[in-house]
mmCIF file of C-alpha atoms and ligand atoms in Angstrom:
data_model
loop_
_atom_site.group_PDB
_atom_site.id
_atom_site.type_symbol
_atom_site.label_atom_id
_atom_site.label_comp_id
_atom_site.label_asym_id
_atom_site.label_seq_id
_atom_site.Cartn_x
_atom_site.Cartn_y
_atom_site.Cartn_z
ATOM 1 C CA MET A 94 125.420 -83.072 72.038
ATOM 2 C CA PHE A 95 126.732 -83.428 68.500
ATOM 3 C CA LEU A 96 128.141 -86.838 67.570
ATOM 4 C CA GLU A 97 129.913 -87.548 64.314
ATOM 5 C CA PRO A 98 127.806 -89.309 61.656
ATOM 6 C CA SER A 99 128.945 -92.716 60.414
ATOM 7 C CA ASN A 100 129.855 -92.987 56.763
ATOM 8 C CA LYS A 101 130.617 -96.698 57.002
ATOM 9 C CA GLY A 102 134.295 -96.052 56.416
ATOM 10 C CA LYS A 103 133.774 -94.168 53.181
ATOM 11 C CA SER A 104 135.454 -90.805 52.886
ATOM 12 C CA LYS A 105 132.545 -88.423 52.494
ATOM 13 C CA GLY A 106 132.799 -84.719 53.098
ATOM 14 C CA TRP A 107 130.409 -82.528 55.031
ATOM 15 C CA ILE A 108 130.182 -79.152 56.770
ATOM 16 C CA GLU A 109 129.312 -78.588 60.435
ATOM 17 C CA VAL A 110 128.606 -75.106 61.816
ATOM 18 C CA ILE A 111 128.795 -74.200 65.494
ATOM 19 C CA CYS A 112 127.304 -70.755 66.094
ATOM 20 C CA GLY A 113 125.938 -68.538 68.828
ATOM 21 C CA CYS A 114 126.629 -65.303 70.672
ATOM 22 C CA MET A 115 129.734 -64.421 72.649
ATOM 23 C CA PHE A 116 130.395 -66.555 75.753
ATOM 24 C CA SER A 117 128.099 -69.329 74.492
ATOM 25 C CA GLY A 118 130.943 -71.874 74.399
ATOM 26 C CA LYS A 119 131.406 -72.119 70.615
ATOM 27 C CA THR A 120 135.173 -72.480 70.760
ATOM 28 C CA GLU A 121 134.977 -75.036 73.608
ATOM 29 C CA GLU A 122 132.627 -77.093 71.410
ATOM 30 C CA LEU A 123 135.011 -76.742 68.454
ATOM 31 C CA ILE A 124 137.925 -77.892 70.624
ATOM 32 C CA ARG A 125 135.871 -80.840 71.944
ATOM 33 C CA ARG A 126 135.214 -82.043 68.394
ATOM 34 C CA ILE A 127 138.855 -81.515 67.411
ATOM 35 C CA ASN A 128 140.088 -83.480 70.437
ATOM 36 C CA ARG A 129 137.859 -86.434 69.515
ATOM 37 C CA ALA A 130 139.322 -86.412 65.998
ATOM 38 C CA ILE A 131 142.882 -86.177 67.412
ATOM 39 C CA ILE A 132 142.232 -89.262 69.585
ATOM 40 C CA ALA A 133 141.000 -91.069 66.454
ATOM 41 C CA ARG A 134 144.363 -90.184 64.831
ATOM 42 C CA GLN A 135 142.771 -88.153 62.079
ATOM 43 C CA ARG A 136 144.827 -85.467 60.360
ATOM 44 C CA ILE A 137 143.594 -82.083 61.455
ATOM 45 C CA VAL A 138 144.267 -78.506 60.477
ATOM 46 C CA ILE A 139 142.744 -75.512 62.256
ATOM 47 C CA PHE A 140 142.467 -72.105 60.646
ATOM 48 C CA LYS A 141 141.756 -68.772 62.191
ATOM 49 C CA PRO A 142 141.579 -65.297 60.648
ATOM 50 C CA SER A 143 144.494 -62.936 61.122
ATOM 51 C CA ILE A 144 142.138 -60.392 62.685
ATOM 52 C CA ASP A 145 141.552 -62.466 65.823
ATOM 53 C CA VAL A 146 144.646 -61.850 67.917
ATOM 54 C CA ARG A 147 143.210 -62.471 71.388
ATOM 55 C CA TYR A 148 145.562 -64.215 73.831
ATOM 56 C CA ASP A 149 147.716 -65.985 71.281
ATOM 57 C CA ASP A 150 148.830 -65.692 67.670
ATOM 58 C CA VAL A 151 148.776 -69.334 66.675
ATOM 59 C CA LYS A 152 146.386 -71.052 69.031
ATOM 60 C CA VAL A 153 142.620 -71.337 69.030
ATOM 61 C CA VAL A 154 141.934 -70.328 72.606
ATOM 62 C CA SER A 155 138.504 -70.399 74.186
ATOM 63 C CA HIS A 156 137.442 -68.114 77.026
ATOM 64 C CA ASN A 157 138.185 -70.872 79.516
ATOM 65 C CA ARG A 158 141.716 -71.067 78.062
ATOM 66 C CA ASN A 159 141.533 -74.463 76.390
ATOM 67 C CA SER A 160 143.752 -74.290 73.352
ATOM 68 C CA VAL A 161 144.903 -76.126 70.230
ATOM 69 C CA ASN A 162 147.471 -75.079 67.657
ATOM 70 C CA SER A 163 146.167 -73.344 64.574
ATOM 71 C CA VAL A 164 147.264 -71.710 61.340
ATOM 72 C CA VAL A 165 146.535 -68.025 60.864
ATOM 73 C CA VAL A 166 145.351 -67.232 57.317
ATOM 74 C CA GLN A 167 144.654 -63.930 55.601
ATOM 75 C CA HIS A 168 142.709 -65.256 52.604
ATOM 76 C CA PRO A 169 140.428 -68.311 52.507
ATOM 77 C CA GLN A 170 142.104 -69.437 49.244
ATOM 78 C CA ASP A 171 145.257 -70.220 51.243
ATOM 79 C CA MET A 172 143.323 -73.002 52.972
ATOM 80 C CA LEU A 173 143.057 -75.014 49.750
ATOM 81 C CA VAL A 174 146.798 -75.748 49.743
ATOM 82 C CA LEU A 175 147.302 -75.861 53.508
ATOM 83 C CA ALA A 176 144.420 -78.316 54.030
ATOM 84 C CA ASN A 177 145.407 -80.707 51.268
ATOM 85 C CA ASP A 178 146.590 -83.521 53.568
ATOM 86 C CA ALA A 179 144.007 -83.053 56.296
ATOM 87 C CA ASP A 180 140.976 -85.248 57.019
ATOM 88 C CA VAL A 181 139.375 -82.663 59.277
ATOM 89 C CA ILE A 182 139.451 -78.900 58.725
ATOM 90 C CA ALA A 183 138.368 -76.558 61.492
ATOM 91 C CA VAL A 184 137.750 -72.826 61.065
ATOM 92 C CA ASP A 185 137.398 -70.637 64.140
ATOM 93 C CA GLU A 186 135.903 -67.106 64.172
ATOM 94 C CA ALA A 187 134.600 -67.701 60.647
ATOM 95 C CA GLN A 188 132.550 -64.477 60.652
ATOM 96 C CA PHE A 189 135.775 -62.537 60.059
ATOM 97 C CA PHE A 190 136.535 -64.240 56.707
ATOM 98 C CA ASP A 191 135.243 -62.834 53.415
ATOM 99 C CA GLU A 192 132.829 -64.551 51.006
ATOM 100 C CA ALA A 193 135.612 -66.544 49.349
ATOM 101 C CA LEU A 194 135.361 -68.850 52.383
ATOM 102 C CA LEU A 195 132.074 -70.281 51.044
ATOM 103 C CA GLU A 196 133.562 -71.627 47.830
ATOM 104 C CA VAL A 197 136.737 -72.815 49.497
ATOM 105 C CA LEU A 198 134.910 -74.834 52.166
ATOM 106 C CA ALA A 199 132.439 -76.237 49.641
ATOM 107 C CA ALA A 200 135.377 -77.386 47.487
ATOM 108 C CA LEU A 201 137.128 -79.010 50.462
ATOM 109 C CA ALA A 202 133.945 -80.780 51.596
ATOM 110 C CA TYR A 203 133.449 -82.007 48.040
ATOM 111 C CA LYS A 204 136.933 -83.516 48.205
ATOM 112 C CA GLY A 205 135.711 -85.681 51.083
ATOM 113 C CA LYS A 206 136.912 -83.626 54.022
ATOM 114 C CA ARG A 207 135.055 -82.963 57.260
ATOM 115 C CA ILE A 208 134.719 -79.217 57.873
ATOM 116 C CA ILE A 209 133.931 -77.799 61.316
ATOM 117 C CA VAL A 210 133.221 -74.073 61.360
ATOM 118 C CA SER A 211 132.710 -71.952 64.457
ATOM 119 C CA GLY A 212 131.582 -68.332 64.507
ATOM 120 C CA LEU A 213 129.343 -65.555 65.763
ATOM 121 C CA ASP A 214 125.979 -65.676 64.015
ATOM 122 C CA MET A 215 125.019 -62.080 64.898
ATOM 123 C CA ASP A 216 126.949 -58.848 65.346
ATOM 124 C CA PHE A 217 126.585 -56.308 68.172
ATOM 125 C CA GLU A 218 123.446 -54.880 66.539
ATOM 126 C CA GLY A 219 121.769 -58.275 66.387
ATOM 127 C CA LYS A 220 122.266 -58.521 62.616
ATOM 128 C CA PRO A 221 123.550 -61.641 60.786
ATOM 129 C CA PHE A 222 127.358 -61.555 60.780
ATOM 130 C CA GLY A 223 129.387 -61.795 57.537
ATOM 131 C CA VAL A 224 129.380 -65.200 55.844
ATOM 132 C CA MET A 225 127.762 -67.028 58.775
ATOM 133 C CA PRO A 226 124.195 -67.058 57.363
ATOM 134 C CA GLN A 227 125.398 -68.594 54.090
ATOM 135 C CA LEU A 228 127.565 -71.116 55.928
ATOM 136 C CA MET A 229 124.595 -72.163 58.067
ATOM 137 C CA ALA A 230 122.527 -72.630 54.915
ATOM 138 C CA MET A 231 125.252 -74.701 53.220
ATOM 139 C CA ALA A 232 126.031 -76.928 56.202
ATOM 140 C CA GLU A 233 124.764 -80.462 56.782
ATOM 141 C CA PHE A 234 124.804 -79.868 60.556
ATOM 142 C CA VAL A 235 124.184 -76.639 62.452
ATOM 143 C CA THR A 236 124.595 -76.390 66.221
ATOM 144 C CA LYS A 237 123.404 -73.117 67.692
ATOM 145 C CA ILE A 238 124.382 -72.672 71.309
ATOM 146 C CA GLN A 239 123.187 -70.103 73.792
ATOM 147 C CA ALA A 240 124.876 -68.345 76.676
ATOM 148 C CA ILE A 241 123.142 -67.134 79.839
ATOM 149 C CA CYS A 242 121.757 -63.588 79.925
ATOM 150 C CA VAL A 243 123.746 -61.539 82.450
ATOM 151 C CA CYS A 244 120.670 -59.424 83.218
ATOM 152 C CA CYS A 245 117.957 -62.030 83.830
ATOM 153 C CA GLY A 246 119.482 -65.527 83.656
ATOM 154 C CA GLU A 247 117.428 -66.670 80.640
ATOM 155 C CA PRO A 248 119.134 -68.262 77.586
ATOM 156 C CA ALA A 249 121.027 -65.566 75.646
ATOM 157 C CA SER A 250 121.530 -65.369 71.863
ATOM 158 C CA PHE A 251 122.728 -61.757 71.534
ATOM 159 C CA SER A 252 126.139 -60.140 72.110
ATOM 160 C CA PHE A 253 125.503 -56.772 73.735
ATOM 161 C CA ARG A 254 128.298 -54.254 73.271
ATOM 162 C CA LEU A 255 128.934 -52.266 76.405
ATOM 163 C CA ASN A 256 130.588 -49.283 74.716
ATOM 164 C CA ASN A 257 129.207 -46.986 72.012
ATOM 165 C CA LEU A 258 131.670 -47.774 69.219
ATOM 166 C CA LYS A 259 130.001 -48.345 65.857
ATOM 167 C CA GLN A 260 132.346 -50.569 63.828
ATOM 168 C CA GLN A 261 131.124 -54.139 63.235
ATOM 169 C CA ILE A 262 134.477 -55.745 63.974
ATOM 170 C CA LEU A 263 135.749 -55.179 67.459
ATOM 171 C CA VAL A 264 137.447 -58.253 68.842
ATOM 172 C CA GLY A 265 136.644 -58.174 72.469
ATOM 173 C CA GLU A 266 136.507 -59.770 75.815
ATOM 174 C CA LYS A 267 134.287 -59.592 78.842
ATOM 175 C CA ASP A 268 134.738 -55.855 79.422
ATOM 176 C CA GLU A 269 133.423 -55.021 75.937
ATOM 177 C CA TYR A 270 130.521 -57.453 75.497
ATOM 178 C CA GLU A 271 128.000 -59.376 77.506
ATOM 179 C CA PRO A 272 125.536 -62.104 76.519
ATOM 180 C CA ARG A 273 121.883 -61.056 76.683
ATOM 181 C CA CYS A 274 118.486 -62.525 75.844
ATOM 182 C CA ARG A 275 116.315 -60.825 73.222
ATOM 183 C CA VAL A 276 114.358 -58.751 75.750
ATOM 184 C CA CYS A 277 117.399 -57.496 77.683
ATOM 185 C CA PHE A 278 119.332 -56.903 74.441
ATOM 186 C CA ASN A 279 116.510 -54.722 73.046
ATOM 187 C CA GLN A 280 116.196 -52.943 76.370
ATOM 188 C CA GLY A 281 119.928 -52.131 76.296
ATOM 189 C CA MET A 282 119.775 -50.928 72.679
ATOM 190 C CA LYS A 283 116.845 -48.661 73.590
ATOM 191 C CA GLU A 284 118.756 -47.244 76.550
ATOM 192 C CA LYS A 285 121.726 -46.498 74.281
ATOM 193 C CA GLU A 286 119.410 -44.736 71.840
ATOM 194 C CA THR A 287 117.793 -42.680 74.603
ATOM 195 C CA ALA A 288 121.207 -41.747 75.968
ATOM 196 C CA LYS A 289 122.268 -40.567 72.515
ATOM 197 C CA HIS A 290 119.329 -38.164 72.353
ATOM 198 C CA SER A 291 119.758 -36.791 75.820
ATOM 199 C CA LYS A 292 122.483 -34.194 76.004
ATOM 200 C CA TYR A 293 122.945 -34.593 79.715
ATOM 201 C CA LYS A 294 123.291 -38.371 79.511
ATOM 202 C CA LYS A 295 125.583 -38.145 76.504
ATOM 203 C CA ILE A 296 128.127 -36.174 78.488
ATOM 204 C CA GLU A 297 127.821 -38.743 81.252
ATOM 205 C CA LEU A 298 128.483 -41.605 78.773
ATOM 206 C CA GLU A 299 131.429 -39.916 77.144
ATOM 207 C CA SER A 300 133.048 -39.429 80.495
ATOM 208 C CA ASP A 301 132.644 -43.187 81.121
ATOM 209 C CA PHE A 302 134.395 -44.373 77.958
HETATM 210 ZN ZN1 ZN B 950 117.685 -61.293 79.772
#
């Protein structure tokens, strides 16, 4: 479990990244760290991208419905002003922000602020997602958490999309994704590919979705 480093009372900035697949508990971990900072009476601001509209417009809500208030931002540059008075800056669903996030968070950390970023490290095709790889490289601390594979019960690092839609961004819930291990993820991708090439199966799939 991640515990905050001691800076012997000196204000020193750093970046923490919490990443993993869907249903791995990233947002719960983010909320846990935020709650500890709230108890310590630190000034906190939480940002989320305007694209993530699940459950609530202004709250960071995890799948188990824990929530904390947050500020919805369109552009990472807006964080520079909004985070001016904060000691701790949290960013949820960071994979949805553009590359400007990298410079903004580096600048805030340089100012002595603690940054906690949470996001999906891979998309539905198992490819690195948006700015997450760069953020993981820049961060002092990276926590990668795994879910449990719904097919075999092994640790899962992949978000398997249950439908055949192709766009990278599809904010979803349990009926659209499931966590899978590498083997079961690849198996599922192969099955999708086979289905695509089989006329009979294609009709069957289309009638399902
Ligand atoms: Zn599996």
